[in-house]
Short mmCIF file of C-alpha atoms in Angstrom, two decimals:
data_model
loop_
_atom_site.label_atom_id
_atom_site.label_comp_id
_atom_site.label_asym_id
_atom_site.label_seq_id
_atom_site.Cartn_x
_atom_site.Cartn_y
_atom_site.Cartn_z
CA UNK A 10 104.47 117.26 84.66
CA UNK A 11 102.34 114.51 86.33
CA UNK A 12 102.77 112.83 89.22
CA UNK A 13 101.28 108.97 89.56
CA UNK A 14 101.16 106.33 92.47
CA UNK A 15 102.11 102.61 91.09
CA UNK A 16 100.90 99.50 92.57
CA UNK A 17 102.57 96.94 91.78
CA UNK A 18 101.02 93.47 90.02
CA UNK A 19 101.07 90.28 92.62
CA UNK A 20 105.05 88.93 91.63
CA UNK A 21 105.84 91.31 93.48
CA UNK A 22 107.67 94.94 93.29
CA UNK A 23 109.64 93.40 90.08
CA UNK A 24 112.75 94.93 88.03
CA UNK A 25 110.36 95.35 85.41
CA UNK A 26 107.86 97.12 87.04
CA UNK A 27 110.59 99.74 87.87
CA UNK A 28 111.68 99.95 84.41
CA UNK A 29 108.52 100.83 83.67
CA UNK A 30 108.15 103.87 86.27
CA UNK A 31 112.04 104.99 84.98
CA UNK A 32 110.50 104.74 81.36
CA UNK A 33 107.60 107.26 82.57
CA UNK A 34 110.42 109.19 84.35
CA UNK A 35 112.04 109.35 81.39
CA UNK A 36 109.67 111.79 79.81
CA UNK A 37 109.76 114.27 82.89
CA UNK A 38 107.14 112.64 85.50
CA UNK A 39 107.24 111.96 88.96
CA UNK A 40 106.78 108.10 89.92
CA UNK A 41 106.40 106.38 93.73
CA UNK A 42 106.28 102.83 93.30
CA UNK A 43 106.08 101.36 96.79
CA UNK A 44 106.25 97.87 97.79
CA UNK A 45 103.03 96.49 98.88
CA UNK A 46 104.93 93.27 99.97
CA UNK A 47 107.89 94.06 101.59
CA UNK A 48 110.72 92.66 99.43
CA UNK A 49 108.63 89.91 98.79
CA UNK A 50 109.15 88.49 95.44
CA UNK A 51 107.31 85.73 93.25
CA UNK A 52 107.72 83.85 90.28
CA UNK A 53 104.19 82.65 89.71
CA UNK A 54 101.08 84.18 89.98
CA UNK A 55 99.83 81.46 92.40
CA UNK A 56 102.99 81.86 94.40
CA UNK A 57 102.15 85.80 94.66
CA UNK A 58 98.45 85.09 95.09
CA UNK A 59 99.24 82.74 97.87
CA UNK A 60 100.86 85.45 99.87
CA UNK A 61 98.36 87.89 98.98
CA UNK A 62 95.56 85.55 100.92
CA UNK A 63 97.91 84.68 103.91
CA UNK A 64 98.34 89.25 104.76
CA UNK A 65 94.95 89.35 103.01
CA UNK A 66 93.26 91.13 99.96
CA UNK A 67 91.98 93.62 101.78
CA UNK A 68 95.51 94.25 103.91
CA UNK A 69 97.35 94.69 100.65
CA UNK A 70 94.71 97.27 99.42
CA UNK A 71 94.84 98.82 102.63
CA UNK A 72 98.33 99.10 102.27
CA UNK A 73 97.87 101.03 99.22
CA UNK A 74 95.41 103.35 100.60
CA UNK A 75 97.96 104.14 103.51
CA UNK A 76 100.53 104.93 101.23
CA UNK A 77 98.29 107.33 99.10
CA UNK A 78 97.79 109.40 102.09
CA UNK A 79 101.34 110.21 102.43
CA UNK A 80 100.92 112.14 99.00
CA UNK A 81 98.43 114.61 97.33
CA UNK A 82 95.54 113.70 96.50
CA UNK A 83 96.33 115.40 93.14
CA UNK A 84 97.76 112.70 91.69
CA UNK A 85 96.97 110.24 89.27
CA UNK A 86 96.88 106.41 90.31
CA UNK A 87 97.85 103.46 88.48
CA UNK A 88 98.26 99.57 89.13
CA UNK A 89 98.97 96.40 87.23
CA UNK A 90 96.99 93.67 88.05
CA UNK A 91 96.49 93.15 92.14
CA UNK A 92 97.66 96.51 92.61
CA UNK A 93 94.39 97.92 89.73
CA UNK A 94 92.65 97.93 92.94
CA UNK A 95 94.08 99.74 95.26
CA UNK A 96 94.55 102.17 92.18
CA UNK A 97 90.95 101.93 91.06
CA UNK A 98 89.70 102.75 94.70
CA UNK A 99 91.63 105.37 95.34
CA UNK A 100 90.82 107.03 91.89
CA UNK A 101 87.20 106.49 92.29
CA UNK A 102 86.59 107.53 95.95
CA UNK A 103 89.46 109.88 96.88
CA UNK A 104 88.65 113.35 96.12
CA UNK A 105 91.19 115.05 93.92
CA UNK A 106 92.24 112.07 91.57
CA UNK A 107 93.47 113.32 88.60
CA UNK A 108 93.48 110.05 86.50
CA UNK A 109 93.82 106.44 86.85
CA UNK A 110 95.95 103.63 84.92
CA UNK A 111 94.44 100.24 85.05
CA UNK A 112 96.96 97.77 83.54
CA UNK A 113 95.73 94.06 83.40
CA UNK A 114 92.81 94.10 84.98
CA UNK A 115 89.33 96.28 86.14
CA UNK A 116 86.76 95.79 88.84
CA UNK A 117 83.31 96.69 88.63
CA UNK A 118 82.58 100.06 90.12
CA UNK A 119 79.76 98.98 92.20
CA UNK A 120 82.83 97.25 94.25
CA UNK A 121 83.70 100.23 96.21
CA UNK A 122 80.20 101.36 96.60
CA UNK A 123 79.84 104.00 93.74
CA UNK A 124 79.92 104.60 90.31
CA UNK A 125 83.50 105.68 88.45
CA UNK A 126 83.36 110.05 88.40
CA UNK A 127 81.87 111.02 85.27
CA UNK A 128 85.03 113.96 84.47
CA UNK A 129 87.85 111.23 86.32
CA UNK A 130 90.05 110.72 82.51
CA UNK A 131 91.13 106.99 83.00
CA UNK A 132 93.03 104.32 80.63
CA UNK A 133 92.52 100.36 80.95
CA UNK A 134 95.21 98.27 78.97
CA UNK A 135 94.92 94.53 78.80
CA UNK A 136 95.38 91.85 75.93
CA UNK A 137 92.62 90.39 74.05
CA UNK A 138 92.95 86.79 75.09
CA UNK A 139 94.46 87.33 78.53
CA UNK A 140 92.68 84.26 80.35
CA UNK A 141 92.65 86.17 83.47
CA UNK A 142 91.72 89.65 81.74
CA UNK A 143 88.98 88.22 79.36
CA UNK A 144 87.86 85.61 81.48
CA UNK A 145 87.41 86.33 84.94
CA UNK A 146 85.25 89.68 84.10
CA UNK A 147 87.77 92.50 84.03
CA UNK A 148 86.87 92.96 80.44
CA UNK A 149 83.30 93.14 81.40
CA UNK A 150 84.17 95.57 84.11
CA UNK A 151 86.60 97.66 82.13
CA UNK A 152 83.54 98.02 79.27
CA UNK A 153 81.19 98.89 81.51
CA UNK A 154 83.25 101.77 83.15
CA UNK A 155 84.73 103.25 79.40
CA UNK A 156 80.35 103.34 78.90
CA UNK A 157 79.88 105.41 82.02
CA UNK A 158 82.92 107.81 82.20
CA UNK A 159 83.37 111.01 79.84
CA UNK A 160 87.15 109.98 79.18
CA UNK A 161 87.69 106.86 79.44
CA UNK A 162 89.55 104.23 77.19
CA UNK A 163 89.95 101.03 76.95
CA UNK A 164 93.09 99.38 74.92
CA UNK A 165 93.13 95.68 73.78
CA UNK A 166 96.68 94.20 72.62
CA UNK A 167 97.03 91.08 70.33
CA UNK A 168 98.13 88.21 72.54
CA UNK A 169 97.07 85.52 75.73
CA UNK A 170 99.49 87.11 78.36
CA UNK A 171 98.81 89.13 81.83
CA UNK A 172 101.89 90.26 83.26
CA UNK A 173 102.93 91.70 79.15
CA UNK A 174 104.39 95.18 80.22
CA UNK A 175 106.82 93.89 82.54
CA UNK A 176 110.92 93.38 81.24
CA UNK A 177 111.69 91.29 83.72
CA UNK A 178 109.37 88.25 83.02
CA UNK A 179 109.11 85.58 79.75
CA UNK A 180 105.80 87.17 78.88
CA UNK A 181 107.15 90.65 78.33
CA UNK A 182 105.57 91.72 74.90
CA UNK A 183 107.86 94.69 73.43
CA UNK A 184 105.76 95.65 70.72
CA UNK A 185 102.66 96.11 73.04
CA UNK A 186 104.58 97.02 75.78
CA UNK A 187 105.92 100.10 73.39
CA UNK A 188 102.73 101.02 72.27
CA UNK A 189 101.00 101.38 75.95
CA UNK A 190 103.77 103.52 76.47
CA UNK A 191 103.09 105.65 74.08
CA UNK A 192 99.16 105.89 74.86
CA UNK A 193 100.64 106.30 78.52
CA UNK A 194 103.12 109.18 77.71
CA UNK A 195 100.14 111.05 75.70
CA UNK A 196 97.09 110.50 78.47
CA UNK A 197 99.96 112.04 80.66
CA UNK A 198 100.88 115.03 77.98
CA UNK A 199 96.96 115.51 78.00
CA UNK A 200 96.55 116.08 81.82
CA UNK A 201 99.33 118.44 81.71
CA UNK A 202 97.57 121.04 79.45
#
């Protein structure tokens, strides 16, 4: 079975986040989910985007990247939101990534100084009139990736919300949230074999 690194988004290590990772458990995978903010918990993106900039970006990416090293770098990395980038670093420039899940958001490649690996399978899930997905040049970034990369894909949901995969906010999305999982649990099945 696989084993993935989740970031978490910028609320915060949230109950819904770890529902999530149990829901992946639930289907036989091993799941770390540490906490980038030290029990640190928002209610607003601006709230969790506020404490980002006081540690700063780069700390809480940093903090990611310290974390990886305490586990194989077989592994596959995933990240909603603020945490896509830890995830999409660490998939793109540590050798031995064996996948990456970017939910909510993608940076451009040319951010961590190379281009995404060509074989590197890799998933991007966001909604199609996510303000902060659409608008702010994730979409752009996600695109331009899925063009470069072998096995890539890149998922767009019905609906205007960012944080829609997590069951422990108001813009949890069941329906989408359901069907991600299911693209999730067979990207996963696929690695296996």
């Amino acid at each position: 079975m696989a084993e993935i690194l989740l970031f978490h988004h910028s609320l915060g290590l949230t109950k819904g986040i770890n529902d999530f990772a149990d829901k992946i458990r639930g289907a036989g995978h091993t799941v770390h989910v540490p906490d980038l903010f030290d029990g640190h918990l928002f209610t607003t993106i601006e709230d969790g985007m506020a404490y980002v900039n006081e540690i700063g970006f780069e700390e809480i990416t940093e903090r990611g990247i310290r974390v990886a090293s305490e586990f194989p770098r077989e592994i596959i990395y995933a990240g909603f939101s603020l945490g896509v980038v830890a995830a999409q670093k660490l998939a793109q420039t540590r050798e031995g990534a064996r996948g990456a899940l970017l939910f909510y958001s993608c940076v451009p490649t040319s951010m961590f100084g190379s281009t995404w690996p060509a074989e590197l399978p890799v998933q991007i899930h966001g909604m199609d009139a996510d303000p902060y997905f659409v608008d702010e040049g994730d979409i752009e970034a996600a695109r331009e990736l899925v063009a470069t990369a072998d096995h890539a894909e890149l998922f767009l949901y019905p609906g205007n919300q960012h944080f829609f995969a997590d069951s422990s906010l108001p813009s949890y999305d069941a329906n989408a949230t359901t069907l991600l999982l299911q693209r999730v649990l067979k990207f996963l099945q696929h690695l296996d074999n």
